[in-house]
Coordinates of C-alpha atoms (C1' of nucleotides) in Angstrom, one line a residue:
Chain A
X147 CA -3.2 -18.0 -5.4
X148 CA -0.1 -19.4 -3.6
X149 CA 3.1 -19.8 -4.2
X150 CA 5.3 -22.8 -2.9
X151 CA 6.5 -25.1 -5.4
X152 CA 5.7 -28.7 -7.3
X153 CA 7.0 -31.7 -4.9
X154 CA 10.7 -31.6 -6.7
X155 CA 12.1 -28.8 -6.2
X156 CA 12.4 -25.5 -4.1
X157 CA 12.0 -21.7 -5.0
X158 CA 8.8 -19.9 -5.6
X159 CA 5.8 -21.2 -7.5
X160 CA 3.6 -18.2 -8.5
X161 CA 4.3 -15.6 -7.0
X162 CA 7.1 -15.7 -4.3
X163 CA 7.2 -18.1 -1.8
X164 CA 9.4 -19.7 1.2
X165 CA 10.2 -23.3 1.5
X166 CA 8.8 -26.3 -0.2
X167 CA 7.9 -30.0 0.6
X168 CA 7.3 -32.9 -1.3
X169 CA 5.0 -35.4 -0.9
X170 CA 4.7 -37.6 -3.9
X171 CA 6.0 -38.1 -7.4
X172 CA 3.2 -35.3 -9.1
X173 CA 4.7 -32.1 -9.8
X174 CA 2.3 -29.5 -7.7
X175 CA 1.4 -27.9 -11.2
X176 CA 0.2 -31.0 -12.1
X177 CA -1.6 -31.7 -8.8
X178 CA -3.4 -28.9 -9.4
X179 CA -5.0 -28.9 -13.0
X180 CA -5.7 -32.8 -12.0
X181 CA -8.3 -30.7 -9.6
X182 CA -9.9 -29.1 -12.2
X183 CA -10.1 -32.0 -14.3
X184 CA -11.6 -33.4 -11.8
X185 CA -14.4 -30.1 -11.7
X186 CA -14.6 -30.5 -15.4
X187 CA -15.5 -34.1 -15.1
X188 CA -17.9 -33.7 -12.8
X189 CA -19.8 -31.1 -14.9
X190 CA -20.2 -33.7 -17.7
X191 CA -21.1 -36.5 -15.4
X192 CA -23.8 -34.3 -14.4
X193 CA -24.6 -33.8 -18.2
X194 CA -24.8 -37.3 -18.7
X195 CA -21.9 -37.4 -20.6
X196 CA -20.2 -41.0 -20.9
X197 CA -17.1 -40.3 -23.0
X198 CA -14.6 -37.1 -23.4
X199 CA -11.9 -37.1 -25.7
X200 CA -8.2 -35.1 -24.4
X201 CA -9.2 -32.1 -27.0
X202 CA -12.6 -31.5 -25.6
X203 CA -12.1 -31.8 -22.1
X204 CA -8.5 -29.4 -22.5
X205 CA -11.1 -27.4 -23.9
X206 CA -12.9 -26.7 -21.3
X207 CA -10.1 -26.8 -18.9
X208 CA -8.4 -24.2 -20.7
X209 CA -5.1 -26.4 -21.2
X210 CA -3.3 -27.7 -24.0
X211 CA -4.2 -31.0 -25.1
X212 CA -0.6 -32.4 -24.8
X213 CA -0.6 -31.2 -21.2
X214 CA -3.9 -33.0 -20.5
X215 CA -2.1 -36.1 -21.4
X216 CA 0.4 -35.5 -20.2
X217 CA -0.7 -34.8 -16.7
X218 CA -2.7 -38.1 -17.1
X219 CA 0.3 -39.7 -17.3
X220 CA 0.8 -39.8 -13.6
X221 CA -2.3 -41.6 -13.3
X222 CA -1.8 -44.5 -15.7
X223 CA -3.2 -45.2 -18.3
X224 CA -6.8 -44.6 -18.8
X225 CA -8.1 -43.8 -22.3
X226 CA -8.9 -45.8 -25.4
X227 CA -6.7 -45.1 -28.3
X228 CA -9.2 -43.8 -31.0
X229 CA -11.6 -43.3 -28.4
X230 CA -11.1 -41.3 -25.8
X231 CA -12.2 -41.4 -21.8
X232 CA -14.6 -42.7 -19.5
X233 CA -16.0 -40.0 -18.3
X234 CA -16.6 -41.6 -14.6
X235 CA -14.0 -44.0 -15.0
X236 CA -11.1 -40.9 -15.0
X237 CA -13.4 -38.9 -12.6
X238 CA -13.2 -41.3 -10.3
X239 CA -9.4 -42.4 -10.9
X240 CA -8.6 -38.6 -10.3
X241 CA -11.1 -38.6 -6.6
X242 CA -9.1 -41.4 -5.6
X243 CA -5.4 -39.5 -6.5
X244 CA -6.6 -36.8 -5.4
X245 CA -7.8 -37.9 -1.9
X246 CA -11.1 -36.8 -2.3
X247 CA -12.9 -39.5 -0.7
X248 CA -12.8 -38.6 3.1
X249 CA -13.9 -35.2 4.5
X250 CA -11.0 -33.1 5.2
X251 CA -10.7 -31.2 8.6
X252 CA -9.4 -28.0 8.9
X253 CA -8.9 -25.3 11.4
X254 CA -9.3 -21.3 10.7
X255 CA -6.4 -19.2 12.6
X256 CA -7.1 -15.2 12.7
X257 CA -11.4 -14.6 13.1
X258 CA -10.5 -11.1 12.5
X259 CA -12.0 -9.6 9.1
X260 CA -10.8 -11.7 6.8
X261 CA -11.3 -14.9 8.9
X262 CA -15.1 -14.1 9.7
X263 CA -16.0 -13.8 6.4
X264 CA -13.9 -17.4 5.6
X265 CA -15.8 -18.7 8.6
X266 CA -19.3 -18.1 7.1
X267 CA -18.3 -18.9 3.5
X268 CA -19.9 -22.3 2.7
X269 CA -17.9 -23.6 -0.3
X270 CA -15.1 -25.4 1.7
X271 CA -17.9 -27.7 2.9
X272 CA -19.6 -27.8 -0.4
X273 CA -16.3 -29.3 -1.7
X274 CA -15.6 -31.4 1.1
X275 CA -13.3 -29.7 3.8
X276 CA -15.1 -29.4 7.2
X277 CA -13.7 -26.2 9.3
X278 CA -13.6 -27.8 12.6
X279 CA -12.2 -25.3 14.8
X280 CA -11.2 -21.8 14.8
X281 CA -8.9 -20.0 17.2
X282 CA -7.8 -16.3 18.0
X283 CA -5.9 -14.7 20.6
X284 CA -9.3 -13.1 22.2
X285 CA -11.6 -16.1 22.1
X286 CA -15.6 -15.5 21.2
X287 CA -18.7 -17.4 22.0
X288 CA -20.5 -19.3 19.2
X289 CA -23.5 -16.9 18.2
X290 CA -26.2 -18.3 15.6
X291 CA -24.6 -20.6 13.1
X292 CA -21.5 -20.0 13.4
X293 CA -18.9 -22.2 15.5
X294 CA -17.0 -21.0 18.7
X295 CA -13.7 -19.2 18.1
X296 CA -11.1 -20.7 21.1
X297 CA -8.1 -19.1 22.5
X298 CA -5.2 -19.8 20.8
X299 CA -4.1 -21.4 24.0
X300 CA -6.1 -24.3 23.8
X301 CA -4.7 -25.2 19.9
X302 CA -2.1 -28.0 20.8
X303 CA -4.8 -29.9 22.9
X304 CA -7.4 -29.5 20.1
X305 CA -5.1 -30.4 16.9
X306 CA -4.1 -33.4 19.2
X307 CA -7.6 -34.2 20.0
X308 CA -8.7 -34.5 16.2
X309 CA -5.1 -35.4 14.2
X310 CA -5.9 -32.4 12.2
X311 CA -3.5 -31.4 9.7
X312 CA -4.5 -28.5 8.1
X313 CA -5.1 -25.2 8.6
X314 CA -6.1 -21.4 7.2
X315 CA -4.0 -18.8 8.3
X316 CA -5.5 -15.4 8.5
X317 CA -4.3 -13.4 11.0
X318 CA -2.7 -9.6 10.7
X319 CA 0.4 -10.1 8.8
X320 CA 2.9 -8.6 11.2
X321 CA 2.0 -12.0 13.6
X322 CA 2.0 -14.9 10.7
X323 CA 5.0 -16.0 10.9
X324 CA 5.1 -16.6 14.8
X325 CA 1.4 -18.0 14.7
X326 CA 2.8 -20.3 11.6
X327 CA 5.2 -21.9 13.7
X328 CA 3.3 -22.4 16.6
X329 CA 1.0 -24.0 14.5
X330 CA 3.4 -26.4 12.7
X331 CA 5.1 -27.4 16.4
X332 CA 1.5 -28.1 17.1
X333 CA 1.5 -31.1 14.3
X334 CA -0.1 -28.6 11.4
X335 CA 2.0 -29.9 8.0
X336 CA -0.3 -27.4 5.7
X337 CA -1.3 -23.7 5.6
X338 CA -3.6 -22.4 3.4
X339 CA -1.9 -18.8 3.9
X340 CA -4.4 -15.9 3.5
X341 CA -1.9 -13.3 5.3
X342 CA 0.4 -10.9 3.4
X343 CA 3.5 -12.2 4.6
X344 CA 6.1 -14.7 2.7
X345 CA 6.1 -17.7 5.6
X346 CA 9.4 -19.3 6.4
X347 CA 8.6 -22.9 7.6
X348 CA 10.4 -26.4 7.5
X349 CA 10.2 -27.9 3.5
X350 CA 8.3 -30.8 5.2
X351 CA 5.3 -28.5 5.2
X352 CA 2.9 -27.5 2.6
X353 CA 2.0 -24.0 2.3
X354 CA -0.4 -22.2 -0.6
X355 CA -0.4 -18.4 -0.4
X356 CA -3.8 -16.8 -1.5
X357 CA -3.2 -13.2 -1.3
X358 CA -6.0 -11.0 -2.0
X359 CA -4.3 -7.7 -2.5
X360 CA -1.4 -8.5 -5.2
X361 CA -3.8 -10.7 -7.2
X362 CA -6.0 -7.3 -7.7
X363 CA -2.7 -5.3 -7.8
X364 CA -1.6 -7.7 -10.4
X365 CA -4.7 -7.5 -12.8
X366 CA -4.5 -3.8 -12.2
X367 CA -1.1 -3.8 -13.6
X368 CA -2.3 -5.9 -16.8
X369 CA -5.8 -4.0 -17.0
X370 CA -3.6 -1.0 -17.7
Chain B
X294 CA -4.0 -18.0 -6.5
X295 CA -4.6 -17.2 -10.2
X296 CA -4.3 -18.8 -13.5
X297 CA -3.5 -16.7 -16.2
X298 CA 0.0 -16.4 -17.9
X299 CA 2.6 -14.2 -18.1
X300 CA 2.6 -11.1 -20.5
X301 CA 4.7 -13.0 -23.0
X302 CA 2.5 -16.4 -23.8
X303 CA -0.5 -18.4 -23.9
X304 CA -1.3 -20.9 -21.6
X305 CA -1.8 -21.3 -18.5
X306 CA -0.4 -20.3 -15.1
X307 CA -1.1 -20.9 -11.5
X308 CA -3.0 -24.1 -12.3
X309 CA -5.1 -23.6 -15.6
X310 CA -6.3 -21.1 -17.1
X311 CA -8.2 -20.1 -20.7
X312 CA -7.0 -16.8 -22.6
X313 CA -3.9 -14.9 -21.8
X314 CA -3.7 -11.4 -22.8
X315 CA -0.2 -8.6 -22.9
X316 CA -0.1 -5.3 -21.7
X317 CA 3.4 -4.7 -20.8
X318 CA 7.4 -6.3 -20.9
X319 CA 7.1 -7.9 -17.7
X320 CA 6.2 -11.5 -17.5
X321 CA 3.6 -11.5 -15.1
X322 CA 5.5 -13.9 -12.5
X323 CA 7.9 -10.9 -12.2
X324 CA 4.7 -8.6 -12.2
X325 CA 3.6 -10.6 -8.9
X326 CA 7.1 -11.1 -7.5
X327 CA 7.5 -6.9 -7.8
X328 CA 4.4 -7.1 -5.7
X329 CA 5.7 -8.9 -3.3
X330 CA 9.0 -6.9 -2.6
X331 CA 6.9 -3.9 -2.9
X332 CA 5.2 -5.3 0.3
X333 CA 8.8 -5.9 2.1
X334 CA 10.2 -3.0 1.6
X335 CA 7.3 -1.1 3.2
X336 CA 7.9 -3.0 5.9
X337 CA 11.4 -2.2 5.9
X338 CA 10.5 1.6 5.6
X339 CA 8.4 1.2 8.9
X340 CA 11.4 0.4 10.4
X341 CA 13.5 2.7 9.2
X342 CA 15.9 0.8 7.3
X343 CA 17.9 2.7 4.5
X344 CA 19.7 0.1 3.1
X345 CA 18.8 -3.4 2.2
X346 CA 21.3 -5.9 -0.1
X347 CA 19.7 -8.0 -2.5
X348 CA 20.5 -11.0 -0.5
X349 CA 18.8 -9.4 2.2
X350 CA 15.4 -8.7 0.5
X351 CA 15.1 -11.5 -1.2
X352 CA 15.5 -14.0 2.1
X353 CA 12.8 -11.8 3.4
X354 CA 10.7 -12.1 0.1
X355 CA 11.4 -16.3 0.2
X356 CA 13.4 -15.7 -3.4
X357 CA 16.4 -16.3 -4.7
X358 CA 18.6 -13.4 -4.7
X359 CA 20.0 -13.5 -8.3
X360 CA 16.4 -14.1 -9.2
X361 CA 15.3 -10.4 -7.0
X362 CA 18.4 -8.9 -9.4
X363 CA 16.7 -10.1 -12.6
X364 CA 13.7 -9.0 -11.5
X365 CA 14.6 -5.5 -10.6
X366 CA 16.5 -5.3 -14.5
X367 CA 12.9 -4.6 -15.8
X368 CA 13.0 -1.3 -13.0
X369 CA 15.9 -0.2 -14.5
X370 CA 19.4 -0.2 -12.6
X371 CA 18.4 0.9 -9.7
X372 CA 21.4 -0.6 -6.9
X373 CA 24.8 0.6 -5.9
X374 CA 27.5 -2.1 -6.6
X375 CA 28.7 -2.9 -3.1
X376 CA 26.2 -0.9 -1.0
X377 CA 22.9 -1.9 -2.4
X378 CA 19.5 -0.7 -2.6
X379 CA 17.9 2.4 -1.0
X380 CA 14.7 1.3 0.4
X381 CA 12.9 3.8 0.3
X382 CA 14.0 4.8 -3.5
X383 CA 13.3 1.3 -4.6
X384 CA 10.2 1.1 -3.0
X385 CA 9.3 4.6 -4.9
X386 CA 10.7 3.1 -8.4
X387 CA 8.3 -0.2 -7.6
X388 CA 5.3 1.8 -6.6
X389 CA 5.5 3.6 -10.2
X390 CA 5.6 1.0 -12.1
X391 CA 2.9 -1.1 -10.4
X392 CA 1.1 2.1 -10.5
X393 CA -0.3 1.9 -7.3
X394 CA 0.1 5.7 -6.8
X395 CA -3.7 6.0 -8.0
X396 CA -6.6 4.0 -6.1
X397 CA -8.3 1.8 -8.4
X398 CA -12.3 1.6 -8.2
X399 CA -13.6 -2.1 -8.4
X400 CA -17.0 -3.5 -8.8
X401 CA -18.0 -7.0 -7.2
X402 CA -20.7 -9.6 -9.2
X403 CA -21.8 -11.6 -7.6
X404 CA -23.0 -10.9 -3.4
X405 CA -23.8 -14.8 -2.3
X406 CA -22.0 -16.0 0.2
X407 CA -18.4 -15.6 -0.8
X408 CA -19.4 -12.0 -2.4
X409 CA -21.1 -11.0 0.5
X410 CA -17.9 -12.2 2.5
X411 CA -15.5 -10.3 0.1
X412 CA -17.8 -7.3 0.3
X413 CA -17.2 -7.1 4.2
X414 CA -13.5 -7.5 3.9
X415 CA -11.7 -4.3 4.6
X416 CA -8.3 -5.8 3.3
X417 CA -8.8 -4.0 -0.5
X418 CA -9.8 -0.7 0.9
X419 CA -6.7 -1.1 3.2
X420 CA -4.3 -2.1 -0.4
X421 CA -6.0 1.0 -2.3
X422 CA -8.6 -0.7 -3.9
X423 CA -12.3 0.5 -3.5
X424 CA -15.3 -1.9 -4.1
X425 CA -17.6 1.0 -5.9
X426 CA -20.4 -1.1 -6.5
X427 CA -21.6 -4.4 -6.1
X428 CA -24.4 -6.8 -8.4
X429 CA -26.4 -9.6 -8.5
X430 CA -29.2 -11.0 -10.4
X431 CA -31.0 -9.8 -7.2
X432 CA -30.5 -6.9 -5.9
X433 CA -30.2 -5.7 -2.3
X434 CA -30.9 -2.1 -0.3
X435 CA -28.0 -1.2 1.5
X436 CA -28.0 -1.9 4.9
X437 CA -25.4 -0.1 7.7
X438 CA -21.9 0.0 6.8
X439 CA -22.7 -2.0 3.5
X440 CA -23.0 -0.2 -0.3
X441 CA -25.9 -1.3 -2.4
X442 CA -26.4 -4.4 -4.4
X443 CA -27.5 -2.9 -7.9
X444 CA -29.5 -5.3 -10.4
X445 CA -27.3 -7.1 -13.1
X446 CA -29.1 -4.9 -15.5
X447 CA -27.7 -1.5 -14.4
X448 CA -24.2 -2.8 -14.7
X449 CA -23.4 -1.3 -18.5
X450 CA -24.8 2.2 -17.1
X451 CA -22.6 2.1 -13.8
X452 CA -19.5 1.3 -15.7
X453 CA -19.6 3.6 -18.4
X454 CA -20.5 6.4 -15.9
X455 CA -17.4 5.4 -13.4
X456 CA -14.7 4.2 -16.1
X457 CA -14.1 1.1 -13.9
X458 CA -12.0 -2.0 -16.0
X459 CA -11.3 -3.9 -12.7
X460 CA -14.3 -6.5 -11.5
X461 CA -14.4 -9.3 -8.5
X462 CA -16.4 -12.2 -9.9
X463 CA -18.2 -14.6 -7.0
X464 CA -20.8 -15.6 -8.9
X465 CA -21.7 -19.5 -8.7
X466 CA -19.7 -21.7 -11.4
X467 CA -22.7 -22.7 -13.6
X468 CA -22.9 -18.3 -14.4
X469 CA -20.0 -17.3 -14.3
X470 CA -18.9 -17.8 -17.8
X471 CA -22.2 -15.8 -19.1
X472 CA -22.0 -13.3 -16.6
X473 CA -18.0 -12.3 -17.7
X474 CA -18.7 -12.2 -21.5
X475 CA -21.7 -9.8 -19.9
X476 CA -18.5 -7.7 -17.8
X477 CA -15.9 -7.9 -20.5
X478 CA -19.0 -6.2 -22.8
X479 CA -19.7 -4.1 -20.6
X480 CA -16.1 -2.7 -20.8
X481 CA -14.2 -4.6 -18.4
X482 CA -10.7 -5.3 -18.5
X483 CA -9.4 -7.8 -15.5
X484 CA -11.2 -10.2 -13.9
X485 CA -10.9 -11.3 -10.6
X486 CA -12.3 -14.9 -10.6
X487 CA -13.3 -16.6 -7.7
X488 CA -15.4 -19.3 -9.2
X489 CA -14.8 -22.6 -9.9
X490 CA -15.2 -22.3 -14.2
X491 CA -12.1 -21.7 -16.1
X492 CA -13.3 -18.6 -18.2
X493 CA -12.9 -18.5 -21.9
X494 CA -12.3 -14.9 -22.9
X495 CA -10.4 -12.5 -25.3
X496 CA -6.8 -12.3 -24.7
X497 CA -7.1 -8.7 -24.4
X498 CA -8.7 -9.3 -20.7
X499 CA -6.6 -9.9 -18.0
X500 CA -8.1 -13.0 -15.4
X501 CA -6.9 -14.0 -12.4
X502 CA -8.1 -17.3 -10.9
X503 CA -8.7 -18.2 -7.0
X504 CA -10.1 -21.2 -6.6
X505 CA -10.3 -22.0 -2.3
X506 CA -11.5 -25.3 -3.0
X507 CA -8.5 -26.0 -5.1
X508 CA -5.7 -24.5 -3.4
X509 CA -7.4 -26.8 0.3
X510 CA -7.9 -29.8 -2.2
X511 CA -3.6 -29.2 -3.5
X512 CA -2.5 -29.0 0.3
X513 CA -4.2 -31.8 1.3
X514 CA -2.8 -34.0 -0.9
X515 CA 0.4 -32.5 -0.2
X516 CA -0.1 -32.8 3.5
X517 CA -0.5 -36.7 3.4
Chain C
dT139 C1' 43.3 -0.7 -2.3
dA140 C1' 40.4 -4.6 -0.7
dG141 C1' 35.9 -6.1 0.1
dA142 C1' 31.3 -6.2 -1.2
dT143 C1' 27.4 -6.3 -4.1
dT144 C1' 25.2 -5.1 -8.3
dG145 C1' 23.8 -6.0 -13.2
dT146 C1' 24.0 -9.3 -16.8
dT147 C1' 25.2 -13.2 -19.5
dA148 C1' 25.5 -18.0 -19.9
dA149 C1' 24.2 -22.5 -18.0
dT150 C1' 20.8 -25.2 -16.0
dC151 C1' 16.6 -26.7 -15.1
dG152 C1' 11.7 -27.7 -15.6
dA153 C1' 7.5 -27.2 -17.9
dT154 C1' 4.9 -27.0 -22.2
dT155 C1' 4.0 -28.4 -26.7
dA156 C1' 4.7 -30.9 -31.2
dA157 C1' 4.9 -35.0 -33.4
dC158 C1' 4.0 -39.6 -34.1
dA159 C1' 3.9 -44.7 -33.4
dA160 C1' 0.8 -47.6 -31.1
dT161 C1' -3.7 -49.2 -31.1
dC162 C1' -8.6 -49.0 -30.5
Chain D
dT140 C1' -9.6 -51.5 -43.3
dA141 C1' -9.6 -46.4 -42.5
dG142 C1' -10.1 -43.0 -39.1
dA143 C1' -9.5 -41.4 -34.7
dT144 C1' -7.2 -40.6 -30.5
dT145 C1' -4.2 -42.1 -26.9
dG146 C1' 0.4 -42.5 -24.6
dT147 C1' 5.0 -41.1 -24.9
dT148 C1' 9.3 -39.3 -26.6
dA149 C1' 11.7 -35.5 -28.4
dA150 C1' 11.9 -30.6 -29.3
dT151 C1' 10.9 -26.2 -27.8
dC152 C1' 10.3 -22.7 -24.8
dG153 C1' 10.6 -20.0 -20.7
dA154 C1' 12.0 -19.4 -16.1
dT155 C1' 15.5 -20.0 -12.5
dT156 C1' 20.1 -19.9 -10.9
dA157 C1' 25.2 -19.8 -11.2
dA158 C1' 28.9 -17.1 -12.2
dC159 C1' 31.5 -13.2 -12.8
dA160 C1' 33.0 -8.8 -14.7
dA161 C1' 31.9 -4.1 -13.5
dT162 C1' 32.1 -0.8 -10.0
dC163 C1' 30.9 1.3 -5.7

DNA sequence: TAGATTGTTAATCGATTAACAATC
DNA sequence: TAGATTGTTAATCGATTAACAATC
């Protein structure tokens, strides 16, 4: 989950959110089903699948086929009337929107709970983003596999070192906001924000709240 | 993040989704939003505030105030014209309605690497919710401080015998579809879905989608 | 009473979907 | 050519915000 808002406007997207940034002409919405196309697609390249029409691959997105187009539309134009898509050619038109190319690094902030189990979770790399540092106010040696966790002292020089941009935040919710803006005056421009407060940081910066406890609380409301 | 719609539509949400289902008036934005003021005014309780205005919460909460009053309509009046809320009243009124009086038993499919990860997280326990019981196509003793993996195939009897409607699914994308027609016939009602398929389900069950890879792929195309 | 703030309605805004001409 | 499916515009729908009367 998270909760800022598409590139045009401010508010909250999902849930509740502070601040908003834009980056480009996609609406964030849009941004982000163009990622699961992109999954989708990738699926039926595996399958061998050379062509996809808007209806089937909605289908499996789970979106209308209006929207499909729709979205598409900020790509240009890529299908064949009567015909339908190129499987790779629109997988790899969405790859190169989508910036997934070049390996993304990232830092984790807060190896507490939360933030161990992040650290040894190997689907960011899977899908591309390489967790190159991780910081916490009490620093710990690197044990078997798993990377050394620095003192939060040493951030600035280390986000200077390797122009990273990103990073997780998952520290105790009562320091997020402070460690959030230490981070952005240290160059970070987007947070992946795992802790359970609402983060008030310039619009120039990106931030997607995941929150683990209202998304159960919210299916427990609906299960109901 | 999460990807099904609001209690009024079908759709999707967050970012995509497949099957929407009702269960009450609230849209489910609102739903999530209640959440999160829930979660401020606790914090306001801590430290002993009595009265909060709705301007005053809903900076805090990173909304827009009238949007916190429409909100609250669904909660019945609840505010005093020219004063404004009592916290800890509201907070009371909120805590009914999300129902969060009761703590809600969960099971987790799924212990690979992000299961296992979610398993050790203490963050639900801390919320009120309790991982009862944990599967996988394999199953697993339990080692210290860790419950029991159970085999896939004693799922329908653990269910029935606990009355649990709420399930964590971190299974890998290629099973997950299978493996939640398996939960929803088992009598499960919300899904917590942490893999990458878009699940096609009844309406009647509730999803909820977090997709990491996603929400890191959205921010770093907003972070260019 | 004067000032403040809620509750609610109406206006705005954006996102989704329907419809269809273009065209393969 | 006839059938299918895209790309796009217009219509619909829902969510957010502005505005203000009610009232503490």
């Amino acid at each position: 989950m998270s909760f800022r808002k598409p590139s045009a406007g401010k508010g909250s997207k999902k849930g509740a959110s502070a601040g908003d940034q834009t980056s480009s002409d996609i609406p964030r919405k849009t941004v982000y089903r163009l990622s699961l196309y992109f999954r989708c697609l990738g699926l039926m390249v595996a399958n061998r699948e050379s062509i996809v029409s808007s209806a089937a691959l909605a289908s499996v997105a789970g979106v209308h086929p209006a929207q499909l187009r729709k979205d598409l539309t900020y790509c240009g134009p890529l299908g064949k009337r009567g015909t339908g898509y190129e499987v790779i050619h629109l997988r790899n038109r969405l790859e190169e929107i989508l910036g997934r190319a070049s390996l993304q690094p990232v830092i984790l902030v807060g190896a507490g709970n939360l933030g161990q189990a992040l650290l040894s979770y190997k689907g960011f790399a899977r899908e591309g983003f390489e967790i190159t540092g991780a910081f916490d106010i009490r620093s710990q040696k690197a044990t078997s596999g798993k990377i050394p966790v620095r003192s939060m002292s040493r951030l600035r020089e280390f986000l200077g070192k390797n122009g990273i941009r990103m990073a997780i935040l998952s520290v105790p919710g009562h320091s997020a906001q402070q460690v959030a803006d230490e981070l952005v005056g240290a160059g970070i421009h987007a947070i992946l924000n795992f802790s359970s407060t609402v983060l008030h940081l310039p619009e120039t910066v990106a931030v997607n709240n995941v929150n683990l406890a209202i998304e159960l609380e919210n299916l427990s409301y609906f299960a109901r």
